[in-house]
Tab-separated table of N, CA and C in Angstrom:
chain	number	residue	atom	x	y	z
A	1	UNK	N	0.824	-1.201	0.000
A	1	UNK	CA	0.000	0.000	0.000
A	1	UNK	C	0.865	1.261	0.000
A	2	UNK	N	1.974	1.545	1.006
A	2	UNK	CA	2.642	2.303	0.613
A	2	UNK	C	3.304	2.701	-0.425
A	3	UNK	N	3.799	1.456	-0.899
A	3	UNK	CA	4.674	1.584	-2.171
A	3	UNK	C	3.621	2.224	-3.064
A	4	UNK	N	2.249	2.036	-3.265
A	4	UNK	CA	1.334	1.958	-4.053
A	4	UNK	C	0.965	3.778	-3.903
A	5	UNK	N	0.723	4.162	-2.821
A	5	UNK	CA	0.603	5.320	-2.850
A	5	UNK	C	1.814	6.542	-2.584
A	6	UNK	N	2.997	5.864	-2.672
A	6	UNK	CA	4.082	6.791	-3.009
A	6	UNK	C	3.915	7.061	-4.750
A	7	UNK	N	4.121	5.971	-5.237
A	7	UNK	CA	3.989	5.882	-6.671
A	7	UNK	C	2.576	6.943	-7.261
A	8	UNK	N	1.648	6.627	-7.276
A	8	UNK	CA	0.428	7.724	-7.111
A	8	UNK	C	0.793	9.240	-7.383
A	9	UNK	N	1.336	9.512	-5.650
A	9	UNK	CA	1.657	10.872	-5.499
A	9	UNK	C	2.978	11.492	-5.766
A	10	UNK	N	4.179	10.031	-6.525
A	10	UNK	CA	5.227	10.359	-6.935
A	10	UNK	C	5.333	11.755	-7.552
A	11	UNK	N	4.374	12.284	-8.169
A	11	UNK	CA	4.825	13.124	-9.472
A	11	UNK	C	4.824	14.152	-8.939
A	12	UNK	N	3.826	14.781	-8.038
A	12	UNK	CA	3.760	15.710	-6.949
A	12	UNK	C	4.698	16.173	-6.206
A	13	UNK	N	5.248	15.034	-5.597
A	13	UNK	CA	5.950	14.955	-4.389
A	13	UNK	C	7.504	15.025	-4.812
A	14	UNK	N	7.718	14.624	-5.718
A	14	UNK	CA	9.150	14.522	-6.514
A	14	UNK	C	9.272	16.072	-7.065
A	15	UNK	N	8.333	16.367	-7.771
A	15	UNK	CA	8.090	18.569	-7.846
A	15	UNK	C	8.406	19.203	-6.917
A	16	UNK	N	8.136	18.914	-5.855
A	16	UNK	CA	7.596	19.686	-4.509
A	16	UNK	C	9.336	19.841	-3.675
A	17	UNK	N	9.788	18.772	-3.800
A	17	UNK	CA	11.440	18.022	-3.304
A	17	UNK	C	12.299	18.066	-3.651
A	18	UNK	N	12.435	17.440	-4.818
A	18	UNK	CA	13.339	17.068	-5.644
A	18	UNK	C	13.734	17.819	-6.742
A	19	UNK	N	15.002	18.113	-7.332
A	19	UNK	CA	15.386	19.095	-7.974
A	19	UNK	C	16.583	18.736	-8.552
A	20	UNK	N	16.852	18.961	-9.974
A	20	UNK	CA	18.355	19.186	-10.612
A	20	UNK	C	19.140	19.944	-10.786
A	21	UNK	N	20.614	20.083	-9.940
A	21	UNK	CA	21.255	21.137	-9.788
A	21	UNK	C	22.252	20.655	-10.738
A	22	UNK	N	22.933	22.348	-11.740
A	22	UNK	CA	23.695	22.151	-12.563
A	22	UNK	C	25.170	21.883	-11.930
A	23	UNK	N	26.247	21.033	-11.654
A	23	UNK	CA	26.714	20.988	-10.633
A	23	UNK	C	28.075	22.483	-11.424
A	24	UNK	N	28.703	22.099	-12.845
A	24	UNK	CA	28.721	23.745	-12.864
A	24	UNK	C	27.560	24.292	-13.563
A	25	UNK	N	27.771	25.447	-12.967
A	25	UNK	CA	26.786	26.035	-13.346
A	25	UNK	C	25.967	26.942	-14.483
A	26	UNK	N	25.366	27.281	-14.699
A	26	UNK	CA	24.720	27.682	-16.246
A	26	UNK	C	25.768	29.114	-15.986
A	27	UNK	N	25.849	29.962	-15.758
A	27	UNK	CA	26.759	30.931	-15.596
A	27	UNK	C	28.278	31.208	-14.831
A	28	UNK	N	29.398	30.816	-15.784
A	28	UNK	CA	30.771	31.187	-14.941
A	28	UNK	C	31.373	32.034	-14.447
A	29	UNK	N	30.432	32.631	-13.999
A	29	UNK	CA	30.882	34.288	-13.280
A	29	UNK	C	32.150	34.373	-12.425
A	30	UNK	N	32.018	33.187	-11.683
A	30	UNK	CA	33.114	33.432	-10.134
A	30	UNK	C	34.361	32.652	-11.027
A	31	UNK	N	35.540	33.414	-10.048
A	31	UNK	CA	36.658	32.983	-10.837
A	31	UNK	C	37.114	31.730	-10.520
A	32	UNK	N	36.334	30.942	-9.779
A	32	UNK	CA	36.970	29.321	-9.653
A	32	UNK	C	36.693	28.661	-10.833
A	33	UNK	N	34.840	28.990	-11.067
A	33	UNK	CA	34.893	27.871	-12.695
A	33	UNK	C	34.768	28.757	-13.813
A	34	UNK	N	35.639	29.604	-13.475
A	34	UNK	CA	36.013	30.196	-15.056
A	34	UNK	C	37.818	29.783	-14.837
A	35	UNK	N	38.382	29.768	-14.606
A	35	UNK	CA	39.877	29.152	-13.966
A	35	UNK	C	39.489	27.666	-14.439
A	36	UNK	N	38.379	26.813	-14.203
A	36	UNK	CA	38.131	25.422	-14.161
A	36	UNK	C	37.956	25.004	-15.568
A	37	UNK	N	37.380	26.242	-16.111
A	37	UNK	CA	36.876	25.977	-17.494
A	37	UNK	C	36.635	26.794	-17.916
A	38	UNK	N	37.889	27.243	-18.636
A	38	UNK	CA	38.711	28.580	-19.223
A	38	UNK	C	38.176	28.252	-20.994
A	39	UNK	N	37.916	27.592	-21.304
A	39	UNK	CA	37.446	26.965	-22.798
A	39	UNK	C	36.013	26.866	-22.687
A	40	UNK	N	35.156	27.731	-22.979
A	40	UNK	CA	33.598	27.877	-23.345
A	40	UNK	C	32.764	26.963	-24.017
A	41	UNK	N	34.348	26.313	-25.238
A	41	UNK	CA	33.579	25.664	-26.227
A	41	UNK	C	32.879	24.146	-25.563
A	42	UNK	N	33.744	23.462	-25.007
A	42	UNK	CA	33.945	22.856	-23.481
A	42	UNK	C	32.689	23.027	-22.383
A	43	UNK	N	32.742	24.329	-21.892
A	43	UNK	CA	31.841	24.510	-21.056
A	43	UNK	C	30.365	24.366	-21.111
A	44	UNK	N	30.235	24.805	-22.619
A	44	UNK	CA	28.551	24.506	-23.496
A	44	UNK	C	28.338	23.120	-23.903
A	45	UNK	N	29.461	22.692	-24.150
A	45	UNK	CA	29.549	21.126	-24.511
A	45	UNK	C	29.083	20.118	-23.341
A	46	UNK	N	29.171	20.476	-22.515
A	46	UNK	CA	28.792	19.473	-21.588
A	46	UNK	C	27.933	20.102	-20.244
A	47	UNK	N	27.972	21.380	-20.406
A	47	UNK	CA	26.486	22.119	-19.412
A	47	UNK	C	25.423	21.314	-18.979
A	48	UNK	N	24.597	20.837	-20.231
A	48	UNK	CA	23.323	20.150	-19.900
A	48	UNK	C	23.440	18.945	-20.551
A	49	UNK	N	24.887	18.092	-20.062
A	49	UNK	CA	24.821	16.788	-20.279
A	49	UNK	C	24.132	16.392	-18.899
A	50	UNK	N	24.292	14.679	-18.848
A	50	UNK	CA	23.412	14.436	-17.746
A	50	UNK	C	24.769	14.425	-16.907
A	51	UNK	N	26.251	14.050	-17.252
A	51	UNK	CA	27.135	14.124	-16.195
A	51	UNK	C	27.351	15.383	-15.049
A	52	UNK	N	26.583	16.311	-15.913
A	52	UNK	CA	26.897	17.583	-15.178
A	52	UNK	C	25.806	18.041	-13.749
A	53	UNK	N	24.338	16.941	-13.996
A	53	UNK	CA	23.268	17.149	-13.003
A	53	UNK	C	23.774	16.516	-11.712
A	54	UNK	N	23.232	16.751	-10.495
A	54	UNK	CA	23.290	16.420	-9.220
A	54	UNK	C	21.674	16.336	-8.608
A	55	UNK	N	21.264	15.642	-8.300
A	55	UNK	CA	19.691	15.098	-7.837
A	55	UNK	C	19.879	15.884	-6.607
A	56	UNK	N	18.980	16.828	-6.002
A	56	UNK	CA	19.195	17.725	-5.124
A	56	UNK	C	17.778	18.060	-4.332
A	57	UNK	N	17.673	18.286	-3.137
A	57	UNK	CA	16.452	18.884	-2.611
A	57	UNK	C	16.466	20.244	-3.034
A	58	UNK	N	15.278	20.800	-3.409
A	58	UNK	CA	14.640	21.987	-3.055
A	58	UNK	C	15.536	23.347	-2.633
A	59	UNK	N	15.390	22.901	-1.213
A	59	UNK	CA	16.293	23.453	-0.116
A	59	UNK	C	17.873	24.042	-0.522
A	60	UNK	N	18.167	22.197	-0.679
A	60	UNK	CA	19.519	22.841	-1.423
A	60	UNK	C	20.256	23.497	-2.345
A	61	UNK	N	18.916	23.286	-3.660
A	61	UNK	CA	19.136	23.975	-5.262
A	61	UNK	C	19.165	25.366	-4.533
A	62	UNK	N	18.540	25.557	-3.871
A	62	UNK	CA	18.438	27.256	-3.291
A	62	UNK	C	19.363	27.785	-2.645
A	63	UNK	N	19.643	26.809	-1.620
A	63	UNK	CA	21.482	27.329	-0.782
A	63	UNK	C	22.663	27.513	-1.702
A	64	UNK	N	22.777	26.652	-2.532
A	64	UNK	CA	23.868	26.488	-3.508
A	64	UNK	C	24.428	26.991	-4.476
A	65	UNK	N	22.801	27.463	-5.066
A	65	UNK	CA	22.765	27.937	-6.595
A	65	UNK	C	24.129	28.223	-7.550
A	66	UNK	N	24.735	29.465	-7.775
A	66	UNK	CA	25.901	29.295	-8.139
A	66	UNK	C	27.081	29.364	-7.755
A	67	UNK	N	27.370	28.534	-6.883
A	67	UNK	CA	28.473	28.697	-5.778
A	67	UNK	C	29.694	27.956	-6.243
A	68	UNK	N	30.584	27.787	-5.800
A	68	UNK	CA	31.685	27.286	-6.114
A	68	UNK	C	31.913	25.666	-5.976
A	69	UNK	N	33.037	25.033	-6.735
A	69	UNK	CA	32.436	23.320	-6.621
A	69	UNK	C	32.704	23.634	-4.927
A	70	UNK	N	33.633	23.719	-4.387
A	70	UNK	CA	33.593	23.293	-2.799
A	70	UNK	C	32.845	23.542	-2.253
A	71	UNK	N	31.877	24.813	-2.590
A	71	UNK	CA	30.637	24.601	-1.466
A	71	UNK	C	29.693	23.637	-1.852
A	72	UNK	N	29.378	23.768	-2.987
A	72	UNK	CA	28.603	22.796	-3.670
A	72	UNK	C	28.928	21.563	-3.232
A	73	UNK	N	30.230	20.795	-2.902
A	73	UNK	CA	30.814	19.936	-2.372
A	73	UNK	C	30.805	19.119	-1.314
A	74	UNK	N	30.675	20.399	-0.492
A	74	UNK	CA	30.139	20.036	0.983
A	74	UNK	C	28.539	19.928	1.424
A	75	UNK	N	27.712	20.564	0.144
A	75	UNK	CA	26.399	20.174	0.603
A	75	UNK	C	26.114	18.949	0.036
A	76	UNK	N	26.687	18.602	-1.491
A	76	UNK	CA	26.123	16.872	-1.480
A	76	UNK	C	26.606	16.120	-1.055
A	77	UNK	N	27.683	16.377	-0.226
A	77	UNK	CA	28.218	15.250	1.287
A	77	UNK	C	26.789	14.806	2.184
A	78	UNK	N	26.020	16.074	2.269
A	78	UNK	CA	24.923	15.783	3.121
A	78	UNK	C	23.995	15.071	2.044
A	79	UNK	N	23.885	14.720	1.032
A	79	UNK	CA	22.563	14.407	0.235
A	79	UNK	C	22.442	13.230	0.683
A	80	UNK	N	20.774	13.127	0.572
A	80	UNK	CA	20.291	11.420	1.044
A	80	UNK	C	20.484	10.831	-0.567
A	81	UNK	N	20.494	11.303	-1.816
A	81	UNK	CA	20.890	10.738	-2.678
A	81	UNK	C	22.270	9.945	-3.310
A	82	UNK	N	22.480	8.501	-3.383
A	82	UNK	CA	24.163	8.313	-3.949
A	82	UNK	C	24.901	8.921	-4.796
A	83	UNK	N	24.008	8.613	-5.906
A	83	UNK	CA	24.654	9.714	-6.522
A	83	UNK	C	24.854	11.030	-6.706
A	84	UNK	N	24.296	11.820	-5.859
A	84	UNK	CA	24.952	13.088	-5.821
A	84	UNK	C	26.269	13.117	-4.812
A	85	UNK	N	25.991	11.904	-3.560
A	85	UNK	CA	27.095	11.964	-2.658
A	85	UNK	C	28.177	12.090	-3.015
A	86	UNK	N	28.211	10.896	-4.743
A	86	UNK	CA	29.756	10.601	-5.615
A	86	UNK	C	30.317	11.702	-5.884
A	87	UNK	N	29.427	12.156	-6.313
A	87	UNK	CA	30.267	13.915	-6.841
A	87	UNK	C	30.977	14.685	-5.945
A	88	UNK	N	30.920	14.052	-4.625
A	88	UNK	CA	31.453	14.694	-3.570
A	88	UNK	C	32.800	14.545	-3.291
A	89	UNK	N	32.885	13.399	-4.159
A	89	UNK	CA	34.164	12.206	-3.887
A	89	UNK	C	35.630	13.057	-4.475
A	90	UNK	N	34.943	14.278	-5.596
A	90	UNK	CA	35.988	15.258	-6.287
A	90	UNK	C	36.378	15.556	-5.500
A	91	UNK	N	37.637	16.024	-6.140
A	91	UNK	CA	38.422	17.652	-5.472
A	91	UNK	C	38.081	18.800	-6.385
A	92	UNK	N	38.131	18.752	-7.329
A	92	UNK	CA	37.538	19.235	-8.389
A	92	UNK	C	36.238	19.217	-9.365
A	93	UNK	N	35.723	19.938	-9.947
A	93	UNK	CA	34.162	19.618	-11.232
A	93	UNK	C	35.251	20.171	-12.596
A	94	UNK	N	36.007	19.197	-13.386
A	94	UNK	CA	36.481	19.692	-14.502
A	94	UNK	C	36.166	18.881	-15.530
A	95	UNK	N	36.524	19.050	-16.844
A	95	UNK	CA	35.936	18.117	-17.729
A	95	UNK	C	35.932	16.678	-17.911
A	96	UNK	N	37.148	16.099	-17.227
A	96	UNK	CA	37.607	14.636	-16.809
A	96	UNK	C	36.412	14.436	-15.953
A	97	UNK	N	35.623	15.007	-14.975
A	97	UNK	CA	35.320	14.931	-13.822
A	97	UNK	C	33.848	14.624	-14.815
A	98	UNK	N	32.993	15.295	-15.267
A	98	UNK	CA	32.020	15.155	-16.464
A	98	UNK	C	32.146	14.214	-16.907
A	99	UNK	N	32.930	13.712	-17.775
A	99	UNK	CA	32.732	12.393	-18.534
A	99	UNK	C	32.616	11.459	-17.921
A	100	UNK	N	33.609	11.622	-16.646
A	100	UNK	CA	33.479	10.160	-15.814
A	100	UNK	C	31.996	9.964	-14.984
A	101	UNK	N	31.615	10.893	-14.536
A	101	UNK	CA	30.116	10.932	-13.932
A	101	UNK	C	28.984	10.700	-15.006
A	102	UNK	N	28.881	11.185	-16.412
A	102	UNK	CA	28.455	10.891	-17.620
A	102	UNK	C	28.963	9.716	-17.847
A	103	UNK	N	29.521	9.038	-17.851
A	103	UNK	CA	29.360	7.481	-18.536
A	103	UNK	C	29.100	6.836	-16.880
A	104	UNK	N	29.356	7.134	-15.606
A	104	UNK	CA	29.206	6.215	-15.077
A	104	UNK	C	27.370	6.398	-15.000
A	105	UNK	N	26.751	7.133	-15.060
A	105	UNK	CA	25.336	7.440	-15.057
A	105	UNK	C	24.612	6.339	-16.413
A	106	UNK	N	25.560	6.861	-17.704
A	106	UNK	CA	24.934	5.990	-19.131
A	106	UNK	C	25.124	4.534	-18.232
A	107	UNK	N	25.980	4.052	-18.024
A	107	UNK	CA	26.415	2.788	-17.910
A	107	UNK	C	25.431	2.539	-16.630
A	108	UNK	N	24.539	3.103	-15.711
A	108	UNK	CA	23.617	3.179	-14.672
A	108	UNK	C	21.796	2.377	-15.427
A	109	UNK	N	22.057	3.807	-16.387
A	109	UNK	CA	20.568	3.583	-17.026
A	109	UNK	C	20.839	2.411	-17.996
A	110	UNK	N	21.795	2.374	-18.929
A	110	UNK	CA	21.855	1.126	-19.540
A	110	UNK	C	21.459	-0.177	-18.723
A	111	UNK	N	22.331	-0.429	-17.556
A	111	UNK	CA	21.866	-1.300	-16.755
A	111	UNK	C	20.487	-1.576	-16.144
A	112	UNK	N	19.762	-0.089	-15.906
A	112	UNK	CA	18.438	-0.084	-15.390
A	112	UNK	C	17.407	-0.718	-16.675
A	113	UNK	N	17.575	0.120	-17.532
A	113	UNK	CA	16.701	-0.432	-18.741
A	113	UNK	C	17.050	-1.432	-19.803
A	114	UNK	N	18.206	-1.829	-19.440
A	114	UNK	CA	18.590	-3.244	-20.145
A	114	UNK	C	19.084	-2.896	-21.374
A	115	UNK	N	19.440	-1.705	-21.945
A	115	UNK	CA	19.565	-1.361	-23.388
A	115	UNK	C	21.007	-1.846	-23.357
């Protein structure tokens, strides 16, 4: 029954909570990820890949917004999500850091959906 009515009110409740933070961010204003990612062509290239999202509360998309990877860093230490925790695992968000979170995600859903 629970399971049954999480699922139900999933769509709601996942709106209401749950949120995708760009982990860099749509604008490189501050001089850490413009230093990080000094190449634009680069930076657009992989913006709104999926390696670049972090599954995030609400709460936190709002504390965070465009902050630097280390703060950003230290709040998905706290996430109840794994995979945002991984991202925590950096010292850095640079383009090595993208691909590897991007294929380990493809290689996630491949597995989930069998493709």
């Amino acid at each position: 029954l629970n399971a049954h009515e999480l699922w139900e009110n999933s769509e709601s409740f996942v709106e209401s909570v749950v949120s995708l933070e760009h982990v860099m961010p749509q604008t490189l204003d501050t001089t850490s990820w413009a230093e990080d990612w000094p190449d634009h062509a680069k930076s657009d290239k992989w913006l709104h890949m999926l390696g670049n999202f972090a599954v995030v509360n609400v709460k936190m998309n709002s504390k965070i917004k465009n902050g630097g990877f280390a703060s950003k860093r230290d709040e998905f230490r706290k996430s109840p999500f794994p995979l945002t925790r991984k991202i925590a695992d950096n010292v850095a968000w640079k383009e090595h850091d993208v691909i590897e979170a991007h294929n380990r995600l493809l290689a996630l859903v491949k597995g989930v959906f069998d493709l």
